[in-house]
Amino acid sequence: NAGVTQTPKFRVLKTGQSMTLLCAQDMNHEYMYWYRQDPGMGLRLIHYSVGEGTTAKGEVPDGYNVSRLKKQNFLLGLESAAPSQTSVYFCASQDDGTGELFFGEGSRLTVL
Amino acid sequence: DQQVKQNSPSLSVQEGRISILNCDYTNSMFDYFLWYKKYPAEGPTFLISISSIKDKNEDGRFTVFLNKSAKHLSLHIVPSQPGDSAVYFCAATPGTYKYIFGTGTRLKVLA
């Protein structure tokens, strides 16, 4: 049972480039989340989804777009990367019954 | 504005003693709370939760206390072990989803 898988694990971008982070879960969870972790800032919610075809903004959505075309996948896109988006990104899916969040291992993104 | 705050960035405790990690929140609509532990280069993992209808929940060495009037919760670890050294995050939600996390407290348990 893989749980939550994030790809890629590491990426270096130049300012202005675009990229997509993929999150896949095999637990049939409805709710999925994207967070970023920065020193001294904790985990901040970027976007989330309450089911296939739905997305909503979190605390820090600017500069990011998301899509949930399939229930098991939640994509996070950066259309024009900025150095301020250098961070570690975590995807999570939520157990509908217990409310527990299951996290991926993280994706470290550096924007030069 | 930070809705969930962990005002102690770090904490050091001797092995065998009690570790107390604190969390404050501002949104009175929050009614379900989680604690997560995170090791370096790994994703956070679930520790324990508490609903607003309770004021205490225990799971082995971990106990979470909730004081709704003070908008405060705390995580007690007794006895603390070196393997507990990690960053601890509290999280809150006003319903069943959209968890907001705190800034984290780095716990170091000294052998």
Coordinates of C-alpha atoms in Angstrom, one line a residue:
Chain A
N1 CA 0.0 0.0 0.0
A2 CA 1.8 3.1 -1.3
G3 CA -0.4 5.7 0.6
V4 CA 0.5 9.2 -0.7
T5 CA 3.2 9.5 -3.4
Q6 CA 4.6 12.8 -4.6
T7 CA 6.7 13.3 -7.8
P8 CA 9.2 14.7 -8.3
K9 CA 11.1 14.6 -5.0
F10 CA 13.5 17.4 -6.0
R11 CA 13.5 20.0 -8.6
V12 CA 15.5 23.1 -9.5
L13 CA 13.8 25.8 -11.6
K14 CA 14.9 29.1 -13.0
T15 CA 12.7 32.1 -12.4
G16 CA 9.8 32.2 -14.8
Q17 CA 9.8 28.5 -15.6
S18 CA 6.7 26.4 -15.1
M19 CA 6.3 23.0 -13.5
T20 CA 3.7 20.6 -12.1
L21 CA 3.9 18.6 -8.9
L22 CA 1.9 15.4 -8.9
C23 CA 0.3 13.8 -5.9
A24 CA -1.3 10.4 -6.0
Q25 CA -3.1 8.5 -3.3
D26 CA -4.4 5.0 -3.3
M27 CA -6.8 5.2 -0.3
N28 CA -9.9 6.4 -2.2
H29 CA -9.9 9.6 -0.1
E30 CA -12.2 12.5 -1.1
Y31 CA -10.2 15.3 0.5
M32 CA -6.7 16.2 -0.6
Y33 CA -4.4 19.1 0.2
W34 CA -1.2 20.9 -0.8
Y35 CA 0.9 22.6 1.9
R36 CA 4.2 24.3 1.8
Q37 CA 6.7 24.2 4.6
D38 CA 9.1 27.1 5.2
P39 CA 11.4 27.8 8.2
G40 CA 9.6 29.6 11.0
M41 CA 6.3 29.4 9.0
G42 CA 5.2 25.9 9.7
L43 CA 2.9 24.2 7.2
R44 CA 0.7 26.6 5.2
L45 CA -2.2 25.5 3.2
I46 CA -2.0 26.4 -0.5
H47 CA -5.1 24.7 -2.1
Y48 CA -7.3 21.8 -1.2
S49 CA -10.0 19.7 -2.8
V50 CA -13.1 18.1 -1.4
G51 CA -13.6 15.7 -4.2
E52 CA -13.0 15.0 -7.9
G53 CA -13.4 18.0 -10.0
T54 CA -13.4 20.5 -7.1
T55 CA -10.6 22.8 -5.8
A56 CA -10.5 25.6 -3.3
K57 CA -8.0 28.2 -2.1
G58 CA -6.2 27.9 1.2
E59 CA -4.1 30.4 3.1
V60 CA -1.4 31.1 0.5
P61 CA -2.9 30.3 -3.0
D62 CA -1.2 33.1 -5.1
G63 CA 1.1 31.9 -7.8
Y64 CA -0.3 28.4 -7.8
N65 CA -3.0 26.5 -9.6
V66 CA -4.4 23.1 -8.9
S67 CA -6.5 20.4 -10.7
R68 CA -8.3 17.3 -9.5
L69 CA -9.4 15.6 -12.7
K70 CA -9.2 12.2 -11.1
K71 CA -10.1 11.3 -7.5
Q72 CA -6.7 9.8 -6.8
N73 CA -4.6 12.6 -8.2
F74 CA -4.1 16.2 -7.1
L75 CA -1.8 18.4 -9.2
L76 CA -0.1 21.6 -8.1
G77 CA 1.1 23.9 -10.9
L78 CA 3.5 26.8 -10.9
E79 CA 2.9 28.8 -14.1
S80 CA 5.8 31.3 -13.6
A81 CA 8.1 30.3 -10.8
A82 CA 9.5 32.9 -8.4
P83 CA 12.3 32.6 -5.8
S84 CA 9.7 33.1 -3.1
Q85 CA 8.3 29.7 -4.1
T86 CA 11.4 27.9 -3.0
S87 CA 10.1 25.6 -0.4
V88 CA 9.2 22.0 0.6
Y89 CA 5.8 21.0 -0.7
F90 CA 3.7 18.4 1.0
C91 CA 0.6 16.7 -0.3
A92 CA -1.9 15.1 2.0
S93 CA -5.1 13.1 1.7
Q94 CA -7.7 12.8 4.5
D95 CA -9.4 9.7 5.9
D96 CA -13.1 10.5 5.6
G97 CA -14.0 8.7 8.7
T98 CA -11.2 9.6 11.2
G99 CA -10.2 13.0 9.8
E100 CA -6.6 11.9 9.9
L101 CA -4.3 13.4 7.2
F102 CA -1.8 11.2 5.4
F103 CA 1.2 13.0 4.0
G104 CA 3.6 12.3 1.2
E105 CA 7.3 12.5 1.7
G106 CA 7.6 16.0 0.3
S107 CA 8.9 17.7 -2.8
R108 CA 11.8 20.1 -2.4
L109 CA 11.6 22.9 -5.0
T110 CA 14.4 25.5 -5.5
V111 CA 13.8 28.5 -7.7
L112 CA 16.9 30.3 -8.8
Chain B
D1 CA -2.9 36.4 10.5
Q2 CA -1.8 33.2 12.0
Q3 CA -4.9 31.3 13.3
V4 CA -2.9 28.5 14.9
K5 CA 0.2 29.5 16.9
Q6 CA 2.9 27.5 18.5
N7 CA 4.9 30.2 20.4
S8 CA 7.8 28.0 21.4
P9 CA 10.0 27.3 18.4
S10 CA 12.1 24.8 20.4
L11 CA 12.1 22.7 23.6
S12 CA 14.7 20.6 25.2
V13 CA 13.8 17.9 27.8
Q14 CA 15.8 15.2 29.6
E15 CA 15.0 11.6 28.7
G16 CA 12.4 10.2 31.1
R17 CA 10.9 13.6 31.9
I18 CA 7.7 15.1 30.7
S19 CA 7.5 17.1 27.4
I20 CA 4.8 19.7 27.2
L21 CA 4.1 21.3 23.8
N22 CA 1.6 24.2 23.6
C23 CA -0.7 25.5 20.8
D24 CA -3.0 28.4 20.8
Y25 CA -5.7 29.3 18.3
T26 CA -7.8 32.3 17.5
N27 CA -10.7 31.0 15.5
S28 CA -13.5 30.0 17.8
M29 CA -15.1 27.9 15.0
F30 CA -12.2 25.3 15.3
D31 CA -13.7 22.2 16.8
Y32 CA -11.3 19.4 15.9
F33 CA -7.6 19.3 16.5
L34 CA -4.7 17.1 15.5
W35 CA -1.0 16.7 16.5
Y36 CA 1.6 15.6 14.0
K37 CA 5.2 14.7 14.3
K38 CA 7.8 15.3 11.6
Y39 CA 11.3 13.9 11.2
P40 CA 13.8 15.5 8.8
A41 CA 13.2 14.6 5.2
E42 CA 10.0 12.8 5.9
G43 CA 6.3 13.8 5.7
P44 CA 4.4 14.6 8.9
T45 CA 2.8 11.6 10.7
F46 CA -0.3 11.6 12.8
L47 CA 0.0 11.4 16.6
I48 CA -3.2 12.1 18.3
S49 CA -6.4 14.0 17.9
I50 CA -9.1 15.6 20.1
S51 CA -12.6 16.8 19.4
S52 CA -14.0 20.0 21.0
I53 CA -16.5 17.9 22.9
K54 CA -13.7 16.5 25.0
D55 CA -11.0 18.1 27.2
K56 CA -8.6 15.2 27.2
N57 CA -7.5 12.4 25.0
E58 CA -4.8 9.8 25.8
D59 CA -2.9 7.3 23.6
G60 CA -0.1 5.6 25.4
R61 CA 2.6 8.1 26.3
F62 CA 0.8 10.9 24.5
T63 CA -2.0 13.0 26.0
V64 CA -3.7 16.0 24.5
F65 CA -5.5 18.6 26.6
L66 CA -8.0 21.1 25.2
N67 CA -9.1 24.3 27.0
K68 CA -11.8 25.8 24.8
S69 CA -12.3 28.9 26.9
A70 CA -8.6 29.8 26.6
K71 CA -8.4 28.5 23.0
H72 CA -5.4 26.5 24.0
L73 CA -4.3 22.9 23.6
S74 CA -1.2 21.1 24.8
L75 CA 0.5 17.8 24.1
H76 CA 2.1 15.9 26.9
I77 CA 4.6 13.2 26.3
V78 CA 5.5 11.0 29.3
P79 CA 8.1 9.7 29.6
S80 CA 10.0 11.4 26.9
Q81 CA 12.4 9.3 24.8
P82 CA 15.2 10.2 22.4
G83 CA 13.2 8.9 19.5
D84 CA 10.6 11.6 20.3
S85 CA 13.0 14.2 19.0
A86 CA 11.2 15.8 16.1
V87 CA 9.2 18.8 15.0
Y88 CA 5.6 18.8 16.4
F89 CA 2.8 20.5 14.6
C90 CA -0.7 21.2 15.9
A91 CA -3.5 21.6 13.4
A92 CA -7.2 22.7 13.6
T93 CA -10.3 22.6 11.5
P94 CA -13.7 24.3 11.8
G95 CA -15.4 21.3 10.4
T96 CA -14.4 18.1 8.7
Y97 CA -11.7 19.4 6.4
K98 CA -9.4 22.4 5.6
Y99 CA -6.8 21.9 8.4
I100 CA -4.7 24.9 9.4
F101 CA -1.3 24.1 10.9
G102 CA 0.8 25.9 13.5
T103 CA 4.4 26.9 13.0
G104 CA 5.8 23.9 14.8
T105 CA 7.9 23.2 17.9
R106 CA 11.2 21.4 17.6
L107 CA 11.6 19.0 20.5
K108 CA 15.0 17.6 21.5
V109 CA 15.0 14.8 24.1
L110 CA 18.5 14.6 25.7
A111 CA 19.8 11.2 26.7

